[in-house]
Coordinates of C-alpha atoms and ligand atoms in Angstrom, one line a residue:
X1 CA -1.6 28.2 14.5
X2 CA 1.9 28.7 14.5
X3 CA 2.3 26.5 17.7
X4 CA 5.7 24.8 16.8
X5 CA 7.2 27.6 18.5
X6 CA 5.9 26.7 22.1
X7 CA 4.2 22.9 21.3
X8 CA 6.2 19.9 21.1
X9 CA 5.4 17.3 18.5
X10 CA 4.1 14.3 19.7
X11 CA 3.0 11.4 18.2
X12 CA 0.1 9.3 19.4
X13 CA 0.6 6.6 22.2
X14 CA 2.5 4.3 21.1
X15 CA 1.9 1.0 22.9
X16 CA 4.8 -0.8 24.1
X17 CA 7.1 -3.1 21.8
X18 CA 6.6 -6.6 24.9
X19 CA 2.8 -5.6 24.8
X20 CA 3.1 -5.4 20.8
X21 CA 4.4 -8.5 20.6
X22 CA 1.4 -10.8 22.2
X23 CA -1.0 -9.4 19.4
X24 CA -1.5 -7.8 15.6
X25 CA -3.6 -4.6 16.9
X26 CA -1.6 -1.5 15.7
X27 CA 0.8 0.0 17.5
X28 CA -0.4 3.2 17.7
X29 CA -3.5 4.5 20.1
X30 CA -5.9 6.8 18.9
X31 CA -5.2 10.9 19.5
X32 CA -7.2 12.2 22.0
X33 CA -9.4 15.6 20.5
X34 CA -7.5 17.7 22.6
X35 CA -4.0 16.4 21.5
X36 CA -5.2 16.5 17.8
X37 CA -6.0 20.5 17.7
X38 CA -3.0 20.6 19.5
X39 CA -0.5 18.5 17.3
X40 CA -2.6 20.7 14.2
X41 CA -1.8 24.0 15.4
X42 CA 1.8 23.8 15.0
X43 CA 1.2 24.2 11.3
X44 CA 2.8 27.4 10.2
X45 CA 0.4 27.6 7.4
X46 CA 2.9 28.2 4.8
X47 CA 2.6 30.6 1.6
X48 CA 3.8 27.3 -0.3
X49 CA 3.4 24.2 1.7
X50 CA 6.0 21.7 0.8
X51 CA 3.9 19.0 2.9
X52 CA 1.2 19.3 0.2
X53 CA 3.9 19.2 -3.2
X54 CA 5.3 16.4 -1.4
X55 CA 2.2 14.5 -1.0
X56 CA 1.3 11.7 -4.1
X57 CA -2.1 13.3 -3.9
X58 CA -1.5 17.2 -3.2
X59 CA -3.8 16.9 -0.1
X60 CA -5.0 20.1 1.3
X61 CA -2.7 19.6 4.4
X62 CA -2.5 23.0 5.7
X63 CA -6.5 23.6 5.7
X64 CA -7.2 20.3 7.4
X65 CA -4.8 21.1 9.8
X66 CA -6.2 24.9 10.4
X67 CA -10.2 23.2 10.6
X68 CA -8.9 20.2 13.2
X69 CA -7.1 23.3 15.3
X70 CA -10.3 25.0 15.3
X71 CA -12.6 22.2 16.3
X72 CA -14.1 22.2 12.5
X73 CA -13.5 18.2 12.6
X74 CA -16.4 17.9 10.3
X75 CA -15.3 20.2 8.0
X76 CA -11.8 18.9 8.2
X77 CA -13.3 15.6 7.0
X78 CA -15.0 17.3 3.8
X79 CA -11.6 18.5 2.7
X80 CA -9.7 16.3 3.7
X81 CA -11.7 13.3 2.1
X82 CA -12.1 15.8 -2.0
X83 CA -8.8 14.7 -2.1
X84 CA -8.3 11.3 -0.8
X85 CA -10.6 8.3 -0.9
X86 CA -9.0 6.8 2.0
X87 CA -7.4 9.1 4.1
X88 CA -7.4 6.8 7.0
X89 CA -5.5 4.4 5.3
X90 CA -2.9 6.7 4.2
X91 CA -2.3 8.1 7.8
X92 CA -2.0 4.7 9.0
X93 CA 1.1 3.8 6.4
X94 CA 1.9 6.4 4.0
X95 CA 6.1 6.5 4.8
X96 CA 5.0 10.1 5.8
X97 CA 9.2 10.5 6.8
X98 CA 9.5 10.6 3.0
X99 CA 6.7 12.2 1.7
X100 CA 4.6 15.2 3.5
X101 CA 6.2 15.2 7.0
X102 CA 9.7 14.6 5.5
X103 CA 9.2 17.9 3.6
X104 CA 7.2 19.7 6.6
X105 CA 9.3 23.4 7.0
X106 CA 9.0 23.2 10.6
X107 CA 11.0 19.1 10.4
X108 CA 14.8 21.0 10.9
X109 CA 14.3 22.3 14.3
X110 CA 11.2 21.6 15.8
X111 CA 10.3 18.6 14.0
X112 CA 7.1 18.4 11.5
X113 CA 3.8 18.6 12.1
X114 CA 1.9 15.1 13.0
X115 CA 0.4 15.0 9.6
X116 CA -0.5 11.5 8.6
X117 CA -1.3 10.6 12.4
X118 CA -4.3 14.0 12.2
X119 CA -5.3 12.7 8.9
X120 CA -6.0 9.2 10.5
X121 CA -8.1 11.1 13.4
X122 CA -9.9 13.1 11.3
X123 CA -11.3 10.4 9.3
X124 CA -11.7 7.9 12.4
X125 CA -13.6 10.0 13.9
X126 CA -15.5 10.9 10.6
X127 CA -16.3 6.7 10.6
X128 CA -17.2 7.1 14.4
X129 CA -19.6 9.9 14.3
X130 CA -21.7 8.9 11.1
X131 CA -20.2 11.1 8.9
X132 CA -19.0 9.1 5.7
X133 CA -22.2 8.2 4.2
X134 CA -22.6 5.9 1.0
X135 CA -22.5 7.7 -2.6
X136 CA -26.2 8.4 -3.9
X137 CA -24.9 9.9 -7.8
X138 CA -26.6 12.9 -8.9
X139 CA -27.4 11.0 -12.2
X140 CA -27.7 7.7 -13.3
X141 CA -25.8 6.4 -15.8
X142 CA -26.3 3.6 -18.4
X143 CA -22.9 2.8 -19.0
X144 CA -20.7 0.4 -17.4
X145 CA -17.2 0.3 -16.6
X146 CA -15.1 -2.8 -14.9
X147 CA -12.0 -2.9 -13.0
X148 CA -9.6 -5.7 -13.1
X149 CA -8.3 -6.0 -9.6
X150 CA -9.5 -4.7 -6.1
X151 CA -6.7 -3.1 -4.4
X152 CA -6.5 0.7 -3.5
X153 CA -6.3 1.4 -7.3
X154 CA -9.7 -0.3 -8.5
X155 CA -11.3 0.9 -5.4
X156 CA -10.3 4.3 -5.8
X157 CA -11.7 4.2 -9.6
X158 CA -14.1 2.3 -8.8
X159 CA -15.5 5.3 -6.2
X160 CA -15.0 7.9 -8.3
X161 CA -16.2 6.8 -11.5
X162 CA -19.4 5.7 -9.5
X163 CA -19.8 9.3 -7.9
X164 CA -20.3 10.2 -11.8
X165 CA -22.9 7.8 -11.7
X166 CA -21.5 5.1 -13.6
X167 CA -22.1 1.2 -13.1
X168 CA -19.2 0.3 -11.8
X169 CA -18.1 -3.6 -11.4
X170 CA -15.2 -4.9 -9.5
X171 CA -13.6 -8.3 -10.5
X172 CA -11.3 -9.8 -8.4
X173 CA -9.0 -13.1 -8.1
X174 CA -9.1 -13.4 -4.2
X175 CA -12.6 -14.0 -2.2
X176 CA -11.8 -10.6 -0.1
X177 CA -11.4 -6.9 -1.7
X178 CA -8.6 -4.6 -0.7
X179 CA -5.6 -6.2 -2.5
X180 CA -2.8 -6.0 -0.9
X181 CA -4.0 -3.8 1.8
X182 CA -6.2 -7.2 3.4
X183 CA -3.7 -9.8 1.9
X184 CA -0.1 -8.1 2.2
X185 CA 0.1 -5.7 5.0
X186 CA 0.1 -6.9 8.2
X187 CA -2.8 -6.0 10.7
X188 CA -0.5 -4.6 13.1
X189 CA -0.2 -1.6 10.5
X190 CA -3.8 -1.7 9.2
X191 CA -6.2 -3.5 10.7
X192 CA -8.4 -5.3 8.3
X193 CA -11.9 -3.7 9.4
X194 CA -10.3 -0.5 8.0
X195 CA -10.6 -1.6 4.6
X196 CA -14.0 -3.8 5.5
X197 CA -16.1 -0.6 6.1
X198 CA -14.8 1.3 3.3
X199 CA -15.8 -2.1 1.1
X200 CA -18.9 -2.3 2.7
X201 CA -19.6 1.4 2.1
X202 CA -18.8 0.8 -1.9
X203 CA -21.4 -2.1 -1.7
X204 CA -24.0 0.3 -0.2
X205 CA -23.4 2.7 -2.7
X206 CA -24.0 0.1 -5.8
X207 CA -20.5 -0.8 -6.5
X208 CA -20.5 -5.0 -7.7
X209 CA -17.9 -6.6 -6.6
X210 CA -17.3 -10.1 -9.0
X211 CA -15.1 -11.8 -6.1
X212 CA -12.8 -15.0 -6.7
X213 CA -13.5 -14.1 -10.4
X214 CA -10.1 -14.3 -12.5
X215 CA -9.7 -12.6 -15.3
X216 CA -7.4 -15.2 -17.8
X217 CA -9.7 -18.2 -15.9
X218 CA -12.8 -17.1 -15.8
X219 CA -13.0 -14.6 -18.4
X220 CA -10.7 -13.0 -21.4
X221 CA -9.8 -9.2 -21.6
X222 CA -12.2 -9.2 -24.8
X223 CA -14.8 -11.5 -22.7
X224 CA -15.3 -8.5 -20.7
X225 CA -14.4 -5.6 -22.9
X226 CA -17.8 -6.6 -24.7
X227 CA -19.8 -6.2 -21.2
X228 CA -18.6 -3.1 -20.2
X229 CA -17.9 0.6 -22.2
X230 CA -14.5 0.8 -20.5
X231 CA -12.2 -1.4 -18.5
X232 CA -9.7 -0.7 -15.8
X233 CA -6.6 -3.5 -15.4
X234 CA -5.3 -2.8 -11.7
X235 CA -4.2 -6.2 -11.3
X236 CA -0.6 -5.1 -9.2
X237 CA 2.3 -7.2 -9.3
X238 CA 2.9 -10.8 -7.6
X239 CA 5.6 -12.4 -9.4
X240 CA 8.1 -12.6 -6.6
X241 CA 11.8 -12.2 -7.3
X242 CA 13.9 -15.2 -6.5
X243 CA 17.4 -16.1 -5.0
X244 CA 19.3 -18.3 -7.0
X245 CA 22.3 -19.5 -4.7
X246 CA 23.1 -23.3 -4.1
X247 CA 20.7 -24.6 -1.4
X248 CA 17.7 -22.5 -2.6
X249 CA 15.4 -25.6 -3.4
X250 CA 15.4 -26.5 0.5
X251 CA 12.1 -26.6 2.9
X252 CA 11.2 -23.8 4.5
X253 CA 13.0 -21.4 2.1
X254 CA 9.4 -19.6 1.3
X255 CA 8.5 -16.3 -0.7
X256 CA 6.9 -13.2 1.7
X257 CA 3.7 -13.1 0.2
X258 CA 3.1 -16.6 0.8
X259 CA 3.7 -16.2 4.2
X260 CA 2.3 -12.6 4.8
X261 CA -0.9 -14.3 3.0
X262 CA -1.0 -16.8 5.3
X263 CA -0.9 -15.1 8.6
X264 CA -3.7 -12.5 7.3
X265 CA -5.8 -15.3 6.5
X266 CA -5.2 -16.4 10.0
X267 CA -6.0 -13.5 11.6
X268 CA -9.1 -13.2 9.5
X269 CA -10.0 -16.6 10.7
X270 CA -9.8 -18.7 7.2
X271 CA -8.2 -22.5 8.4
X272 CA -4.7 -22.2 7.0
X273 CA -3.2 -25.5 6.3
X274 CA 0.4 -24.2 6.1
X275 CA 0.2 -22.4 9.3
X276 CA -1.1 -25.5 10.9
X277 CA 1.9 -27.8 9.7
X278 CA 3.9 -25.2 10.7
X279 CA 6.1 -24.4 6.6
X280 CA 4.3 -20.6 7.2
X281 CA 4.5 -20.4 10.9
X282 CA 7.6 -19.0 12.4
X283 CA 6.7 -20.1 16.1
X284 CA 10.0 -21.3 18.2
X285 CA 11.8 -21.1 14.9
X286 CA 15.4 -19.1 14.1
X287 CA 14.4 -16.7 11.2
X288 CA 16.0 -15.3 8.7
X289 CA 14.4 -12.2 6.3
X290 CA 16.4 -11.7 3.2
X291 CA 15.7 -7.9 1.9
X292 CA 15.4 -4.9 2.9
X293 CA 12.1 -2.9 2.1
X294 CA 8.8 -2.7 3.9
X295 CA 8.0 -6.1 2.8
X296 CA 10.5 -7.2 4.9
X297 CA 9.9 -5.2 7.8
X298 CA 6.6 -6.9 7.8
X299 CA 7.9 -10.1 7.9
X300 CA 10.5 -9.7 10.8
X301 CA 7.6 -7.9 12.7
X302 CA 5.1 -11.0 11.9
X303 CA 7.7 -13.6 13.0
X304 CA 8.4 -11.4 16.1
X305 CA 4.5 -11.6 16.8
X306 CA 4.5 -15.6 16.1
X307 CA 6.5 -16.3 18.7
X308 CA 9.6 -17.1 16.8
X309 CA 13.1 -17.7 18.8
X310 CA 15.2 -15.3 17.0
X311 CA 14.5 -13.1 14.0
X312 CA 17.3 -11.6 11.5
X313 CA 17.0 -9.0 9.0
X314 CA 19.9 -9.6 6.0
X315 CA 20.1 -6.7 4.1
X316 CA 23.0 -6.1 1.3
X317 CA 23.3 -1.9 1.6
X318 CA 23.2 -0.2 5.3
X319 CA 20.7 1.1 6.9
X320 CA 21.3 4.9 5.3
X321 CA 20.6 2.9 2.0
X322 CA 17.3 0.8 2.9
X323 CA 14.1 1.6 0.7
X324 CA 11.9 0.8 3.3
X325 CA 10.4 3.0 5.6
X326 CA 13.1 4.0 8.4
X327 CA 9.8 4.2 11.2
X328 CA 9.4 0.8 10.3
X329 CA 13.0 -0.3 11.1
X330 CA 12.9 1.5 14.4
X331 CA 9.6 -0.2 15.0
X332 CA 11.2 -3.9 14.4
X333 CA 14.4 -2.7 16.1
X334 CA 12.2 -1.8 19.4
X335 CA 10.6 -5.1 18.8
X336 CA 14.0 -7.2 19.0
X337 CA 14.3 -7.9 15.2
X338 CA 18.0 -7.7 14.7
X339 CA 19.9 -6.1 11.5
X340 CA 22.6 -8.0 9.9
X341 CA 23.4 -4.9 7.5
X342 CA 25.8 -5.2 4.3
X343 CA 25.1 -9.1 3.9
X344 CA 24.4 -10.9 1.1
X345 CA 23.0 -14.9 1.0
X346 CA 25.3 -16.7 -0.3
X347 CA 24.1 -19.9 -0.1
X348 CA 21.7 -21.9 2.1
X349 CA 23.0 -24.8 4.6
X350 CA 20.7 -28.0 4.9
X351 CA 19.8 -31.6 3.7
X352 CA 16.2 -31.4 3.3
X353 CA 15.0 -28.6 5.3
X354 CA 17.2 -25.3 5.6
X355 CA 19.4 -25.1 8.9
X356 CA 21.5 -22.0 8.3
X357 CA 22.1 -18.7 6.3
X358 CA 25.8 -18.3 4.5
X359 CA 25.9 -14.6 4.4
X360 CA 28.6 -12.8 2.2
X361 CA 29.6 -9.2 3.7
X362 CA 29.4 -6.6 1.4
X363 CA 30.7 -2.8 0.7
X364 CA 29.5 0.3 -0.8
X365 CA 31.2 0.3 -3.8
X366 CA 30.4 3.2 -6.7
X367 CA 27.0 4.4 -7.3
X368 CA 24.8 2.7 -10.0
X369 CA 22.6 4.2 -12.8
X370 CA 20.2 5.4 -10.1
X371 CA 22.8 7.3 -8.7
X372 CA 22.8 4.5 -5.4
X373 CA 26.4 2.8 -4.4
X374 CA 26.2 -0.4 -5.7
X375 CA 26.9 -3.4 -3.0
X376 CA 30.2 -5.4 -3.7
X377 CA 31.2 -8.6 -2.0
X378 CA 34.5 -8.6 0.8
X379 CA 36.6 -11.9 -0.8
X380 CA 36.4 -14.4 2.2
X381 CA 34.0 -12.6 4.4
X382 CA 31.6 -15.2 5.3
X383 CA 29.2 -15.7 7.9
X384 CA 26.7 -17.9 8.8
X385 CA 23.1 -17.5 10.6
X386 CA 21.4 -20.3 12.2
X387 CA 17.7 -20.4 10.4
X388 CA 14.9 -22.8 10.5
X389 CA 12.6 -20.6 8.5
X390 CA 13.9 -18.2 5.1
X391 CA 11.4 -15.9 4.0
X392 CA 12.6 -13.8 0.4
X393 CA 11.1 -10.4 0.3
X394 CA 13.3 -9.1 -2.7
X395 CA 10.7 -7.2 -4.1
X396 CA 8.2 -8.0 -7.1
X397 CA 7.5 -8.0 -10.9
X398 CA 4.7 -8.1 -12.8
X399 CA 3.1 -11.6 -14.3
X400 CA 2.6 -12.0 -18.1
X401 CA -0.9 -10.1 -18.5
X402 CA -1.2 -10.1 -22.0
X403 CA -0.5 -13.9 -22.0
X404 CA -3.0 -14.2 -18.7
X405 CA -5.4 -12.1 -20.0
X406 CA -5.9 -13.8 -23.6
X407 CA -4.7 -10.1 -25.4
X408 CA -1.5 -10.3 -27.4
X409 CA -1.9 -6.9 -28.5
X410 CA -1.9 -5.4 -24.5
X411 CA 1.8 -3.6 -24.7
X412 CA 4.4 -3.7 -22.0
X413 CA 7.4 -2.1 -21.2
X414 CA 10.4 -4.7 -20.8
X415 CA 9.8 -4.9 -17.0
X416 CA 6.5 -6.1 -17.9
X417 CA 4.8 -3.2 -16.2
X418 CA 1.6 -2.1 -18.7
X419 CA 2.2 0.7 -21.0
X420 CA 0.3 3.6 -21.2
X421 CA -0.5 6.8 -22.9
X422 CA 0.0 9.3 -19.2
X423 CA -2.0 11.8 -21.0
X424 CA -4.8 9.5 -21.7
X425 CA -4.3 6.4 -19.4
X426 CA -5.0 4.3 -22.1
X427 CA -3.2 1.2 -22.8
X428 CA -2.8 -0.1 -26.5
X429 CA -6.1 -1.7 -26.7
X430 CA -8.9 1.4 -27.3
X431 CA -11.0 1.6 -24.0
X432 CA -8.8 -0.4 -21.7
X433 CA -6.7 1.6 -19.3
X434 CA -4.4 0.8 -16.6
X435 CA -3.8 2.1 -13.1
X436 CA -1.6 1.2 -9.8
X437 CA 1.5 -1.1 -9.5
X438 CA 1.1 -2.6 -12.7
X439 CA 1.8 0.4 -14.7
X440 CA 4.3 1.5 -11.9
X441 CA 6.0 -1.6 -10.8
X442 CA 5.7 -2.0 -7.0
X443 CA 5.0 1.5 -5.5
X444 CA 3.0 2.7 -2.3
X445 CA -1.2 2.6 -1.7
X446 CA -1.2 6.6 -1.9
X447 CA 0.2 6.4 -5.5
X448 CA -2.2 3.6 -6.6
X449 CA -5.0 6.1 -5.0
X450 CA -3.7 9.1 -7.2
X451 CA -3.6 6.8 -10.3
X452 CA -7.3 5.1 -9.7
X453 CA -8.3 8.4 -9.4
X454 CA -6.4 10.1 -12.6
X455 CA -8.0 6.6 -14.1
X456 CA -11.1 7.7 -13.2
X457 CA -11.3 11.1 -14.7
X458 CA -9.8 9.7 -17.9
X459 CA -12.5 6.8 -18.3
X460 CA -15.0 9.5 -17.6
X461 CA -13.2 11.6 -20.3
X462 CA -13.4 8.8 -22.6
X463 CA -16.9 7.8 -22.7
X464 CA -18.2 11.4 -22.9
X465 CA -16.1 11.9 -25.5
X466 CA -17.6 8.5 -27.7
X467 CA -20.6 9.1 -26.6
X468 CA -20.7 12.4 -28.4
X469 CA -18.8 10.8 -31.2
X470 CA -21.8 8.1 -31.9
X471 CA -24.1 11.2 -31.5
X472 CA -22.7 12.9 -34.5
X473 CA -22.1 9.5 -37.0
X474 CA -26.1 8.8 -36.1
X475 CA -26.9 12.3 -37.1
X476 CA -25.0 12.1 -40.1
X477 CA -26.2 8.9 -41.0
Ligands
FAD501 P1 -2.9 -4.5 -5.4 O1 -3.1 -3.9 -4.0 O2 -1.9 -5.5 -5.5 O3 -4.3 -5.1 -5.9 C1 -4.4 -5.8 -7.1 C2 -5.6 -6.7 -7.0 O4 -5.7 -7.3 -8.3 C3 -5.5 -7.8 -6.0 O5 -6.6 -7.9 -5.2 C4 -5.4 -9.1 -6.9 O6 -6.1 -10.2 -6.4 C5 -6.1 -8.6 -8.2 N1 -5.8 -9.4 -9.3 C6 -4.6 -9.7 -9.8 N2 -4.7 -10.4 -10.9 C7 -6.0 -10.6 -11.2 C8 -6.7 -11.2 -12.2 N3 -6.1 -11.9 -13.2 N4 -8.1 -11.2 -12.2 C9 -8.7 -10.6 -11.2 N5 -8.1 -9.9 -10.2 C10 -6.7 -9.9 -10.2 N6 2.4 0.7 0.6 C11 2.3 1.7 1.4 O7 1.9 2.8 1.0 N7 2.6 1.6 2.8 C12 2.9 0.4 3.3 O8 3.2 0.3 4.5 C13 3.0 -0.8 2.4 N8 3.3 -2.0 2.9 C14 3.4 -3.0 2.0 C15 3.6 -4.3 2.5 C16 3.6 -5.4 1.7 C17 3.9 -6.7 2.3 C18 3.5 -5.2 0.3 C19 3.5 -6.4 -0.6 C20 3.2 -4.0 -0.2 C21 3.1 -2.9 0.6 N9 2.8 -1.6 0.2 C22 2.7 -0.5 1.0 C23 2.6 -1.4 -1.3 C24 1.1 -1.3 -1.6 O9 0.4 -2.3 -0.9 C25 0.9 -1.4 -3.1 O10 1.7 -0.4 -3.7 C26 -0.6 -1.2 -3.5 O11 -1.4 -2.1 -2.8 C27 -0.8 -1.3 -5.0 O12 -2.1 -1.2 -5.3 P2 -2.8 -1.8 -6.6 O13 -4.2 -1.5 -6.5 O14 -2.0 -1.4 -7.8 O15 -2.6 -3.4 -6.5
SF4_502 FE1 1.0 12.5 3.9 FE2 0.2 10.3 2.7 FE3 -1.6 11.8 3.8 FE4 -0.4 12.6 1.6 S1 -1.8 10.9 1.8 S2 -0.8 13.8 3.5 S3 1.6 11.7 1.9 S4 0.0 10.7 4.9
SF4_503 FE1 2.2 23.2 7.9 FE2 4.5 21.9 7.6 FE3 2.7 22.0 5.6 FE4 4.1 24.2 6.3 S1 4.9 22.3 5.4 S2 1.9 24.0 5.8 S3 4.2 23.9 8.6 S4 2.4 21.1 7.7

């Protein structure tokens, strides 16, 4: 260990951004064994790892890294997996720059340990060698517990509540599971038969998954509170946030996940009647990305990958002031996406279809609430961006779930995020608890883990608890 001293840090291949661009295989190539133990013995192996405090789910980072150095990839697996049901998602696109490499000790100097890139080995190799087996419980349980929603949060639950031997159902809205990490993010970040196997593996180990069952459609909240001892709601948010500025109502003009959705579905090889016609598919076409977060960066990086003529990022605050990833920028950078930084739409051009961007500069003026500088427009600084394609990725808020779901009495904060006892995890209604971006508002697949998995140990909690309840009232009775 200690390697930083003498090792460089190095990343995985990365392929390049012209070969990149003729497919939607990630970026990224595999570590070879040698250049894992390697890239894992510059851990310092500190008395108090800041990688570890900084990561959503206080991974063992420093152990994993010492096992993988010694060749222990096995046993790197074991640990690294008690922590983490999907570590190989989170190595591919945790925003490690912010969270456990971004705190590394070693980053000012030498430059932080490779961690989300080992993690990602570790448990590739874990898939490749036969080690991540299906759950077989140590007891069977009668009760029942249901999530509402697929995505990392349910799944996450969904796993852990069945290691305790629970029989665990899984409803879901779309016909795949995975949430957003099969419908939203790209392929080129997370290709899809990541998430398959890890479904497949759930299946194997009893899990039911209920898909292209809606709850509010096919069911109420009460419908199937009555089938289950406890329910989970980690539905996530999908209500896109909208730009209203005269023109907005033209063609073309189309929300990310809309378009995101559709080039999944093509890649996955579902007919896609948008892409066909062309309204979702940015081939030959000038495109214009209004936001600034990964959503976009996926977008600009999809349209780069369809073949488009030009792509254009407009974001209102500079780069120093994006919320999304700044890897991914540098990726769509390398890529040709082009940054039109402190710029603001302020209206769209167009008789029936769209034809151009009008984009207001903006400045940094004094910092908000949050404590970030609030964006202020420059009087009479207009420009204007060809654009045969819009797509709005301005972020996301929650739908009306207690209207949805049939249950006025479900309580949400004025966001419209689900309210919840953090203690507990319980909403309002007794037995129904809530997990992920729903009860966050939109947040990253390593915090929806840690909250499926704090949902988990609460249901678990919960039922022990009435079942010893219902013990004592039948004695007593
Ligand atoms: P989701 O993943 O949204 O899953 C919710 C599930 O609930 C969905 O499958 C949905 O169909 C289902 N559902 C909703 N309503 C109902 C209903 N009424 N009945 C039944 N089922 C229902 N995070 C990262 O960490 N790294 C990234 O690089 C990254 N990139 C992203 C890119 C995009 C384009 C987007 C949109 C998000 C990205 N995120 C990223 C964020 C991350 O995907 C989410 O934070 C995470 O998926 C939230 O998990 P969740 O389980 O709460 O919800
Ligand atoms: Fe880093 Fe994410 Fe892995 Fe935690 S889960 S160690 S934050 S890559
Ligand atoms: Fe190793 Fe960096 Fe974590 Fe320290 S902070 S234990 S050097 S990975």
């Amino acid at each position: 260990m200690l390697r930083f001293v003498d090792l460089d840090q190095r990343m995985p291949e990365k392929r390049t951004a012209k070969d990149r661009a003729r497919d939607f295989d990630e970026i990224y190539n595999e570590f070879v064994t040698e250049e894992a133990a390697k890239q894992a013995s510059r851990c310092s192996q500190c008395g108090i790892p800041f990688c570890q405090v900084h990561c959503p789910l206080g991974n063992n980072i420093p152990d994993w890294l010492k096992l993988t150095a010694e060749g222990r990839l096995e046993e790197a697996y074991e640990v690294s997996s008690a922590t983490n049901n999907m570590p190989e998602v989170c190595g591919r696109i945790c925003p490690q720059d912010r969270l456990c490499e971004g705190n590394c000790v070693i980053e000012k100097g030498f430059n932080a340990v490779t961690i989300g890139s080992v993690e990602k080995y570790i448990t590739d190799t874990a898939w490749d060698k036969g080690w991540v087996k299906p759950i077989t419980p140590r007891i069977e349980r009668d009760q029942s517990v249901g999530m509402i929603g697929a995505g990392p949060a349910g799944l996450a639950a969904a796993e852990e509540l069945r290691k305790r031997g629970y029989q665990v159902h899984v409803y879901d809205r779309y016909d795949r599971i995975g949430g957003l990490m099969i419908y939203g993010i790209p392929n080129f970040k997370l290709e899809k038969e990541v998430i398959t196997r890890r479904v497949k593996r759930l299946e194997d180990s009893g899990v039911v998954f209920h898909r292209s069952f809606e709850v509010g459609r096919d069911a109420s909240l009460a419908e199937l509170k009555e089938k289950h001892d406890a329910l989970l709601i980690s539905t996530g948010v999908y209500k896109a946030r909208d730009i209203q500025t005269p023109g907005s109502g033209l063609k073309n003009i189309v929300p990310a996940m809309s378009y995101l959705t559709a080039s999944n579905r093509k890649g996955l090889g579902d007919e896609v009647a948008e892409f066909e016609d062309g309204s979702l598919n940015a081939e030959g076409k000038n495109v214009v990305v209004v936001g600034g977060g990964d959503t976009a960066m996926d977008c600009v990086r999809t349209a780069t990958r369809q073949g488009a003529k030009s792509v254009k990022c407009l974001y209102r605050r500079d780069r120093e002031n994006m919320p999304g990833s700044m890897r991914e920028v540098k990726h769509a950078e390398e890529e040709g996406v082009k940054f039109i930084w402190l710029s603001s739409p302020a209206g769209f051009l167009g008789d029936d279809a769209v034809t151009g961007v009008r984009a207001q500069k903006m400045r940094l003026g004094m910092p908000d609430a949050s404590g970030r500088q609030s964006p202020e427009p420059i009087k009479g600084s207009v420009a204007t961006h060809k654009a045969d394609l819009v797509i709005k990725a301005l972020g996301f808020d929650p739908e009306e779930i207690p209207t949805l779901f049939g249950a006025p009495a479900l309580e949400v904060s004025r966001w419209g995020t689900i309210k919840i006892d953090f203690r507990t995890m319980m909403t309002s209604i007794d037995g129904v608890f809530a997990a992920g971006d729903i009860v966050r508002g939109a947040s990253l697949v390593v915090w929806a883990i840690r909250d499926g998995r704090d949902a988990a140990a609460a249901i678990h909690d919960y039922i022990e608890a009435k079942a010893i309840r219902d013990q004592l009232i039948a004695k007593a009775s």
